[in-house]
Structure formats: C-alpha cells, structure tokens
PDB file of C-alpha atoms in Angstrom:
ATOM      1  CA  UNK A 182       0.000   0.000   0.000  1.00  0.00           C
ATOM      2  CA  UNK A 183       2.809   2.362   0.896  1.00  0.00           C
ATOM      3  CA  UNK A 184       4.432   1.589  -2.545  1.00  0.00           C
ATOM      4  CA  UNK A 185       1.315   2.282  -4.312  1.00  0.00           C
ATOM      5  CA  UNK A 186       1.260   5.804  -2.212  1.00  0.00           C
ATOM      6  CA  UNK A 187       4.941   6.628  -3.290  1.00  0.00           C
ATOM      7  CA  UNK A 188       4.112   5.701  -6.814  1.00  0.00           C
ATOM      8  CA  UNK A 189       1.181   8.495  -7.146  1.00  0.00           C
ATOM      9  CA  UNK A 190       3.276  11.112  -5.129  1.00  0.00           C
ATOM     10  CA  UNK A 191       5.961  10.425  -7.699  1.00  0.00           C
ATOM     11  CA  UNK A 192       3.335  10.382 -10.676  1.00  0.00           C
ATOM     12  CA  UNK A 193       2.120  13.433  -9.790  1.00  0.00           C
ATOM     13  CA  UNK A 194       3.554  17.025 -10.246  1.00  0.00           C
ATOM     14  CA  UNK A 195       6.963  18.033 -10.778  1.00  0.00           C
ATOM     15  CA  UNK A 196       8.662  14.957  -8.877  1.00  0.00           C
ATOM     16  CA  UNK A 197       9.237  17.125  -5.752  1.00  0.00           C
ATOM     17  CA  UNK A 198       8.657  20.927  -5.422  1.00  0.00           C
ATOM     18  CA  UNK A 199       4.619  19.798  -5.786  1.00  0.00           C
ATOM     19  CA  UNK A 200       3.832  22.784  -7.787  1.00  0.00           C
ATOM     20  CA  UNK A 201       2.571  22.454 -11.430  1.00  0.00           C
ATOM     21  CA  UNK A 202       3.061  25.389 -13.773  1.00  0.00           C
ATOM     22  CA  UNK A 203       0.384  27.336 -15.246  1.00  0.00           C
ATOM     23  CA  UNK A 204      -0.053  27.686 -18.705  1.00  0.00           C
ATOM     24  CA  UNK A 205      -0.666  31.160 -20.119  1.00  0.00           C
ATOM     25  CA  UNK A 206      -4.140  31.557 -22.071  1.00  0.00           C
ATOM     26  CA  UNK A 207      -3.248  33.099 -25.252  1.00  0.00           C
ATOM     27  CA  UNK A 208      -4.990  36.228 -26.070  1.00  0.00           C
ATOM     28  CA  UNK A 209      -7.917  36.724 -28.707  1.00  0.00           C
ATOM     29  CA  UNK A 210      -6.307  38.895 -31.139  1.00  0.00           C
ATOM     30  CA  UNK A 211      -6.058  39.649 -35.227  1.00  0.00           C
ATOM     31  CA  UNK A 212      -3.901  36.968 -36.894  1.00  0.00           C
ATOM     32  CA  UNK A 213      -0.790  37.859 -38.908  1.00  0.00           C
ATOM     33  CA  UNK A 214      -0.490  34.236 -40.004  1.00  0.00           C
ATOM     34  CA  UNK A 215      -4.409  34.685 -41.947  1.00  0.00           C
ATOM     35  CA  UNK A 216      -4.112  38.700 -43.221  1.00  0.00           C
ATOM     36  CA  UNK A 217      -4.434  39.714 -46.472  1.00  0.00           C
ATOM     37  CA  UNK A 218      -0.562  40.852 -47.960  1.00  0.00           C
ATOM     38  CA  UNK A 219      -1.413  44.808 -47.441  1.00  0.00           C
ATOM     39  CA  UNK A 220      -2.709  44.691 -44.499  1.00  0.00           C
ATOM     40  CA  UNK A 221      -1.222  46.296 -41.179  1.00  0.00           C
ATOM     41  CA  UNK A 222      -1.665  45.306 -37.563  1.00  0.00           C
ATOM     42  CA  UNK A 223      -0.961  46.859 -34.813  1.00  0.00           C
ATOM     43  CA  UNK A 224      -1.980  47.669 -31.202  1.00  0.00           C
ATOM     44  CA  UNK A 225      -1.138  44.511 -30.137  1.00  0.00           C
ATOM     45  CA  UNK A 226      -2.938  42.599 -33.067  1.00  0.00           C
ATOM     46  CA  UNK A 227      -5.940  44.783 -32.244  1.00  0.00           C
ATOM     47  CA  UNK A 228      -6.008  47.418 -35.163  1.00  0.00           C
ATOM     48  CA  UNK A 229      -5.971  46.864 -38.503  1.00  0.00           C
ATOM     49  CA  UNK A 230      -5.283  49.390 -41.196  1.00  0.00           C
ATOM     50  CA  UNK A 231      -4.178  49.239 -45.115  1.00  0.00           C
ATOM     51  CA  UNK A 232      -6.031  47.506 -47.439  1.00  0.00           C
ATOM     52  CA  UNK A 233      -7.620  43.810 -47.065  1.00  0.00           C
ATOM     53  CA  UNK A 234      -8.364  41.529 -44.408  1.00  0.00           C
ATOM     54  CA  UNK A 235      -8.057  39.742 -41.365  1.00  0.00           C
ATOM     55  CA  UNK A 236      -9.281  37.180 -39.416  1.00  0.00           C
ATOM     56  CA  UNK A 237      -9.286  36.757 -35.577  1.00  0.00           C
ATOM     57  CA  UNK A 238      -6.719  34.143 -34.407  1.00  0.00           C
ATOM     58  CA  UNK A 239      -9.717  32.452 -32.523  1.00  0.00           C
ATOM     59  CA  UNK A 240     -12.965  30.414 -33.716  1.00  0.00           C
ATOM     60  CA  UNK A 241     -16.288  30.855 -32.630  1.00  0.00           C
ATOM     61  CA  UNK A 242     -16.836  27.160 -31.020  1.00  0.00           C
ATOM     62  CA  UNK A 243     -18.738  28.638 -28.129  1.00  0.00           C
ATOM     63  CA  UNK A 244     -22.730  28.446 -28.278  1.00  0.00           C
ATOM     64  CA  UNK A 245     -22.356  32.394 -27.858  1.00  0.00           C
ATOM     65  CA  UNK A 246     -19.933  35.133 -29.097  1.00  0.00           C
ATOM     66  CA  UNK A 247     -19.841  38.553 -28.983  1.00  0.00           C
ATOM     67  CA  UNK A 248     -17.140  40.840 -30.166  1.00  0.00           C
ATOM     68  CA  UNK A 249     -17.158  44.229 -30.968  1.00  0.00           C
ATOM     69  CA  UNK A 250     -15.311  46.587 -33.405  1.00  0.00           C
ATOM     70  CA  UNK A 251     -14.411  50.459 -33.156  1.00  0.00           C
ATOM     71  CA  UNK A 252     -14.385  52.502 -35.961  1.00  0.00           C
ATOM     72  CA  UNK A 253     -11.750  55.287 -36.016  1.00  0.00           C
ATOM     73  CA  UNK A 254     -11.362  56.052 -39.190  1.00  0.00           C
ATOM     74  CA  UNK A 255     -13.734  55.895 -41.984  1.00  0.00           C
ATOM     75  CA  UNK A 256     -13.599  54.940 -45.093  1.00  0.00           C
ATOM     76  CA  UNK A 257     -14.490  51.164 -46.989  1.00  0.00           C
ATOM     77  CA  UNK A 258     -14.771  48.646 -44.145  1.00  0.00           C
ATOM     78  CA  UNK A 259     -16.608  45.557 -43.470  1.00  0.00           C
ATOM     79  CA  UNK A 260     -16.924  43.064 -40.063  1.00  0.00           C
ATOM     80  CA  UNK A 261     -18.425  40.082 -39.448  1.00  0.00           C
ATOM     81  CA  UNK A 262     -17.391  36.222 -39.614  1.00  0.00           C
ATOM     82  CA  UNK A 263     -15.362  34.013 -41.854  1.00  0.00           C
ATOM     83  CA  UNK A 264     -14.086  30.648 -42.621  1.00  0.00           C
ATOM     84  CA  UNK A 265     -10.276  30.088 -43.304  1.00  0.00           C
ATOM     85  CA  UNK A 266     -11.205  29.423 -47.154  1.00  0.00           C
ATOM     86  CA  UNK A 267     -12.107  33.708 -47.569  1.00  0.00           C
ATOM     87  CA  UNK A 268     -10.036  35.532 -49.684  1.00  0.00           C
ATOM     88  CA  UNK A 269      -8.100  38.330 -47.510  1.00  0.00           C
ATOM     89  CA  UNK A 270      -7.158  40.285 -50.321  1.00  0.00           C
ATOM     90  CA  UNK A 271     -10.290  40.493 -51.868  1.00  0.00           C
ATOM     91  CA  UNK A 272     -12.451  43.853 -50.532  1.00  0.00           C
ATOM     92  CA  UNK A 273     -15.447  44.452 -49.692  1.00  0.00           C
ATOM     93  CA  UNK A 274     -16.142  40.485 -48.380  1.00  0.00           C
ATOM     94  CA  UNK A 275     -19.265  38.957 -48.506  1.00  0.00           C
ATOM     95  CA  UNK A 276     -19.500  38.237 -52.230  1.00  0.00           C
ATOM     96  CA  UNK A 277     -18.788  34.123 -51.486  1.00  0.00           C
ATOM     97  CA  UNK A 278     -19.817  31.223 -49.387  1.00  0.00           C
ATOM     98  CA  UNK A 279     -16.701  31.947 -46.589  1.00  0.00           C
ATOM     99  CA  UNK A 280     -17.930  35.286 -45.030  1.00  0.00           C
ATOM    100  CA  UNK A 281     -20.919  37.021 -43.882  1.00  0.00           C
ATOM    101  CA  UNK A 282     -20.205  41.019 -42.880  1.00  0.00           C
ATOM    102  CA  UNK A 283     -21.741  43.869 -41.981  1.00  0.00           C
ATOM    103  CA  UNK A 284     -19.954  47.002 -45.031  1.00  0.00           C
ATOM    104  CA  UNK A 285     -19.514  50.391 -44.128  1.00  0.00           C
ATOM    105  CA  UNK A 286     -22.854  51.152 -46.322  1.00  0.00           C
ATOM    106  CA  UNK A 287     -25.399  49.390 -43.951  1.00  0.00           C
ATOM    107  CA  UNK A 288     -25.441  46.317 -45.881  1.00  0.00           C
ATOM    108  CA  UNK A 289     -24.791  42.858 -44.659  1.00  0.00           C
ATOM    109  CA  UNK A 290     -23.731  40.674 -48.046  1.00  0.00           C
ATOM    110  CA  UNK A 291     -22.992  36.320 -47.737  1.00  0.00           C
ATOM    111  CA  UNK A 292     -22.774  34.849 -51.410  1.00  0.00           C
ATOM    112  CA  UNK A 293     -23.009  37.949 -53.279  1.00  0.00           C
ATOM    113  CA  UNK A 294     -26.639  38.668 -51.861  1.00  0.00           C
ATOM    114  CA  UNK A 295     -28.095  41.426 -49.477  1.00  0.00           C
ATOM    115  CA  UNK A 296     -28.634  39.245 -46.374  1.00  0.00           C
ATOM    116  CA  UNK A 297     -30.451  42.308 -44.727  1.00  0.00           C
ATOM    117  CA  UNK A 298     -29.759  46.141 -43.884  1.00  0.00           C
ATOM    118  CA  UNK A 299     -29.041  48.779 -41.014  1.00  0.00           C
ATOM    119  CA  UNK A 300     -31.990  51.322 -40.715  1.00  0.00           C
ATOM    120  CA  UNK A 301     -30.820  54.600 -42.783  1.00  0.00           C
ATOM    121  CA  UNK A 302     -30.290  56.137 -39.717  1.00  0.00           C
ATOM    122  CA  UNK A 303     -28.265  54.179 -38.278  1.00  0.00           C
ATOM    123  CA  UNK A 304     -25.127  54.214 -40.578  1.00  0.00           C
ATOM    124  CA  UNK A 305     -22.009  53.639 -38.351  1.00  0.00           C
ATOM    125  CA  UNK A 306     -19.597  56.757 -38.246  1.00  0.00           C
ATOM    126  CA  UNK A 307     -16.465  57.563 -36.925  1.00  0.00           C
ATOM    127  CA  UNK A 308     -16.309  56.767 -33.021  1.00  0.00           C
ATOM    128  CA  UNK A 309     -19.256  54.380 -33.113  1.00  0.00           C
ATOM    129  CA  UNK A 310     -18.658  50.706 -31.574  1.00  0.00           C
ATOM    130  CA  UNK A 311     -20.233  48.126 -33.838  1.00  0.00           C
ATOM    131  CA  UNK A 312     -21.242  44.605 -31.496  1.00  0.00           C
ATOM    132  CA  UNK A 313     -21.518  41.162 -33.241  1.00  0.00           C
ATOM    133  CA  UNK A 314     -23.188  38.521 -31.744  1.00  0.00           C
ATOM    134  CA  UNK A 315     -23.214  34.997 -33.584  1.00  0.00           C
ATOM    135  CA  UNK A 316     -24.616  31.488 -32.236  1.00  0.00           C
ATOM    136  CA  UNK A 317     -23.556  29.401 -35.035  1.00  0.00           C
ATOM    137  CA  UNK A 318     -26.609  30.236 -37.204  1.00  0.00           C
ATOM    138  CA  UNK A 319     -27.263  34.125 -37.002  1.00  0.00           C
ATOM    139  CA  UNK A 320     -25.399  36.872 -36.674  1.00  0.00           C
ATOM    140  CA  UNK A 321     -26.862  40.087 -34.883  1.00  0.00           C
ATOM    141  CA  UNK A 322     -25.786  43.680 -34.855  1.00  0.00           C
ATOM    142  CA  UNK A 323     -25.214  46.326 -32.563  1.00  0.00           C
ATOM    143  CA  UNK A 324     -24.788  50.086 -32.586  1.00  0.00           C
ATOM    144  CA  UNK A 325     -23.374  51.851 -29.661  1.00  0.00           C
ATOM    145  CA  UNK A 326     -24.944  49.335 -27.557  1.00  0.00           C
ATOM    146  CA  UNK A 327     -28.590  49.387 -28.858  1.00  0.00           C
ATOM    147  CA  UNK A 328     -29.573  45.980 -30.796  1.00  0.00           C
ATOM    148  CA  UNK A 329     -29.779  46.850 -34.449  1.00  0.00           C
ATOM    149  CA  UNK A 330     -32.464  43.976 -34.990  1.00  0.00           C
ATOM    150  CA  UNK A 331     -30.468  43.252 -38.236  1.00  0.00           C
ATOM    151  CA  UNK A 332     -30.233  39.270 -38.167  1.00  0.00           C
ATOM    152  CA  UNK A 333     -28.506  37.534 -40.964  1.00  0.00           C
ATOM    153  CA  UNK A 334     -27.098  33.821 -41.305  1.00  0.00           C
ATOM    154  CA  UNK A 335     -26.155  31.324 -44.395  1.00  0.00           C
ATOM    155  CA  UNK A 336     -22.731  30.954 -43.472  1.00  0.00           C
ATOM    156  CA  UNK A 337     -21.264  26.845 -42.736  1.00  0.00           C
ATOM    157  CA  UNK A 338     -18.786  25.326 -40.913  1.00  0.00           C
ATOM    158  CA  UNK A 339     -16.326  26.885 -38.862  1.00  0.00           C
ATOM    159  CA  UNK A 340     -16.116  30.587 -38.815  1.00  0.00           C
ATOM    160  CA  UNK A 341     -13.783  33.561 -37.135  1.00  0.00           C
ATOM    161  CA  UNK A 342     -14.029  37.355 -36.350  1.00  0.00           C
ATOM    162  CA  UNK A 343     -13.206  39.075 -39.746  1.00  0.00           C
ATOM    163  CA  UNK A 344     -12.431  42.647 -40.640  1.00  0.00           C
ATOM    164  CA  UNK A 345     -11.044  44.066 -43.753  1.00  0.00           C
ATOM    165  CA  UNK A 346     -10.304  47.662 -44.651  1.00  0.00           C
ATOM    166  CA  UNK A 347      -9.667  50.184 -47.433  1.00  0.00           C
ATOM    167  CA  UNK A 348      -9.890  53.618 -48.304  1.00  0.00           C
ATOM    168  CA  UNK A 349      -8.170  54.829 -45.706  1.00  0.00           C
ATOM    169  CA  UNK A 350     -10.120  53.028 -42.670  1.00  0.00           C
ATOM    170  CA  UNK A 351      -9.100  52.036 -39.607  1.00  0.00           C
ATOM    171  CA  UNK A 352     -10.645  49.494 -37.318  1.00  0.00           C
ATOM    172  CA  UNK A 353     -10.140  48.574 -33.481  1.00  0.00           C
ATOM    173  CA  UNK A 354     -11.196  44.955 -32.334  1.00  0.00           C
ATOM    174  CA  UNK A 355     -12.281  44.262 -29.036  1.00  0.00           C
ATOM    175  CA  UNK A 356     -12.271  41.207 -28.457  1.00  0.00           C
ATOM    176  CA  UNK A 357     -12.547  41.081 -24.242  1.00  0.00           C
ATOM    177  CA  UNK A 358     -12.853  44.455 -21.715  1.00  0.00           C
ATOM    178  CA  UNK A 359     -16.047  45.642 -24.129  1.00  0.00           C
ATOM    179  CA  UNK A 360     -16.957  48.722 -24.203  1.00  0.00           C
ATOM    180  CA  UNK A 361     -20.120  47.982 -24.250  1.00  0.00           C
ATOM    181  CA  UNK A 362     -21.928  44.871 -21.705  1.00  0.00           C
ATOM    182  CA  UNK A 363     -22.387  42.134 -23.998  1.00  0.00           C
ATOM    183  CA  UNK A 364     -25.903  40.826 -24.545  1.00  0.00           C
ATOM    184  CA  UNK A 365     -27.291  38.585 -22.671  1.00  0.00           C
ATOM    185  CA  UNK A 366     -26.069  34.486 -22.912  1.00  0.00           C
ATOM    186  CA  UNK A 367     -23.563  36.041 -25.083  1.00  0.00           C
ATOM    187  CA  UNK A 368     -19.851  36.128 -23.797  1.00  0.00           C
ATOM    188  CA  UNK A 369     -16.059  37.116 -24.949  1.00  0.00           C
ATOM    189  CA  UNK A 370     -14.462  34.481 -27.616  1.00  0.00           C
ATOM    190  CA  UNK A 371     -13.193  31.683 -25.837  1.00  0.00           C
ATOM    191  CA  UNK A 372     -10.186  29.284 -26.863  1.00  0.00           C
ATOM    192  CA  UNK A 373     -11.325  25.593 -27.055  1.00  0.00           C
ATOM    193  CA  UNK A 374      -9.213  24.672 -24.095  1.00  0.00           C
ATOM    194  CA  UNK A 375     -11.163  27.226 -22.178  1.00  0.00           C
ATOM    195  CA  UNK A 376     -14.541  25.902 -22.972  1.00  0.00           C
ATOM    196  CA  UNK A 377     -13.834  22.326 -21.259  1.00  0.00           C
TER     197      UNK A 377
END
C-alpha cells in the first residue's frame, strides 16, 4: 500500500517541489499568419489598417460570441465572420460562401446577396462601436450598444471574427474588456481549451 502511495506522489507534479506550472491563455487577437498581404496590424494585433483583411486568431466554437469593433477612421470597411477558405485580399467580403459582414454602407452581403440592412439612420460613423453577436446560425448587430435587430445567417462550418479595410479606414477589435456589456447568454471568444 505504501508503494502504491509513493508511486502516485511520484506520478504526480513536478517529482518534488509539488507545484505544477500554469499555462498562459493566449490572447484573442487579429492573426498575422491569416491577413491579407497589405494589411497592417498593430496595437497589439488589435487594429488593422491598409487595405484587405483579417481574421481573428480564434474560432467561434462557443454556443455564444460577442465581439465588438471600433471605428476610427472611416472609409471602406466591413466586419463580421469568416471561414479560413475567404479571400483576404479580396475587398469588400461577402460576395462568397466563406464570409458574412456587416460594409460600411449598412449592408450585410454572404454569397453575393443582401442578407439584410441597417436602418438609414443608423449608418455607423467615426467613433461608433459596432457589437456582433453569432450562435452558429445568425449573426446580430449592434450600434453603440442598442440591438440593431439586423439578423442575418447562411454561413457553414467553422467561422472567425473578420475585418477588412480600405480607403483609408481604420478598425479597433475588441475582443474582451467591451466597451459595451455584452448581450445577454452572449460572452467574450473563448479558446477551445477554455470551454472544457
């Protein structure tokens, strides 16, 4: 019996000290590894500028996601989700299969069609904080806060946070510390190994 004790003290840990190190969770961030080639990050993989793409270095496996994105520049933009398969360097998204985005004119586009539309007045400007919430079938928009009742879905398989830019725009992601409280059920994008 006292072997079999010894044996799991010994299996267990480090061998002696008895502490076991921590691993750091990575941060939910823009990915340099899936950006189109004139794109620019920075911020900490939280801004993207130039022209083209990016998408989040996380998936959405949760049941509930939100996100948000700050717009501090205008100019030709888009936001939404993605599979891996989108074409970064292809502006403004939406026009295949892969994505399904909110553009800078109001219009959310998957597979080249008009999946629905901001009310007029409710255009996103400079300053504004644009919220995305997706459960693996629809994605729903939201403007400073206030729920843009602007569902839209079509979009398979597994998807990511993407945001391209061009024209001069410049977007902020904010992907955890919102600035907004997310809606209800929903919650920050989690890595798998944080979900179990």
């Amino acid at each position: 019996m006292a072997a079999m004790f010894t044996c799991c003290l010994g299996c267990c840990g480090d061998g002696g000290s008895g502490h076991i190190p921590l691993k750091e969770m990575p941060t939910v961030q823009l990915d340099t590894h899936h950006m189109g080639t004139d794109v620019v990050i920075v911020k900490c993989g939280r801004r993207i500028c130039g022209l083209g793409g990016c998408l989040a270095n996380a998936p959405l496996h949760q049941n509930k996601s939100y996100f948000e994105f700050k717009i501090q520049s205008t100019g030709v933009w888009g936001i939404g989700v993605a599979t891996q398969k989108v074409n970064l360097n292809q502006v403004p998204m939406g026009r295949d299969t892969n994505s399904l985005v909110l553009r800078h004119d109001g219009t959310v586009y998957h597979n080249n069609e008009e999946k629905n539309r901001l009310p007029a007045n409710s255009l996103p400007q400079e300053g504004d904080i644009v919220g995305i919430t997706y459960d693996h079938v629809e994605m729903n928009l939201y403007l400073n806060g206030k729920n843009m009742h602007c569902p839209a879905s079509g979009i398979r398989g597994t998807v990511y946070p993407v945001v391209y830019v061009d024209d001069s725009a410049i977007l902020d992601c904010q992907f955890s510390d919102f600035y907004h409280t997310a809606p209800q059920g929903f919650e920050k994008i989690l890595f798998e190994q944080q979900i179990f």
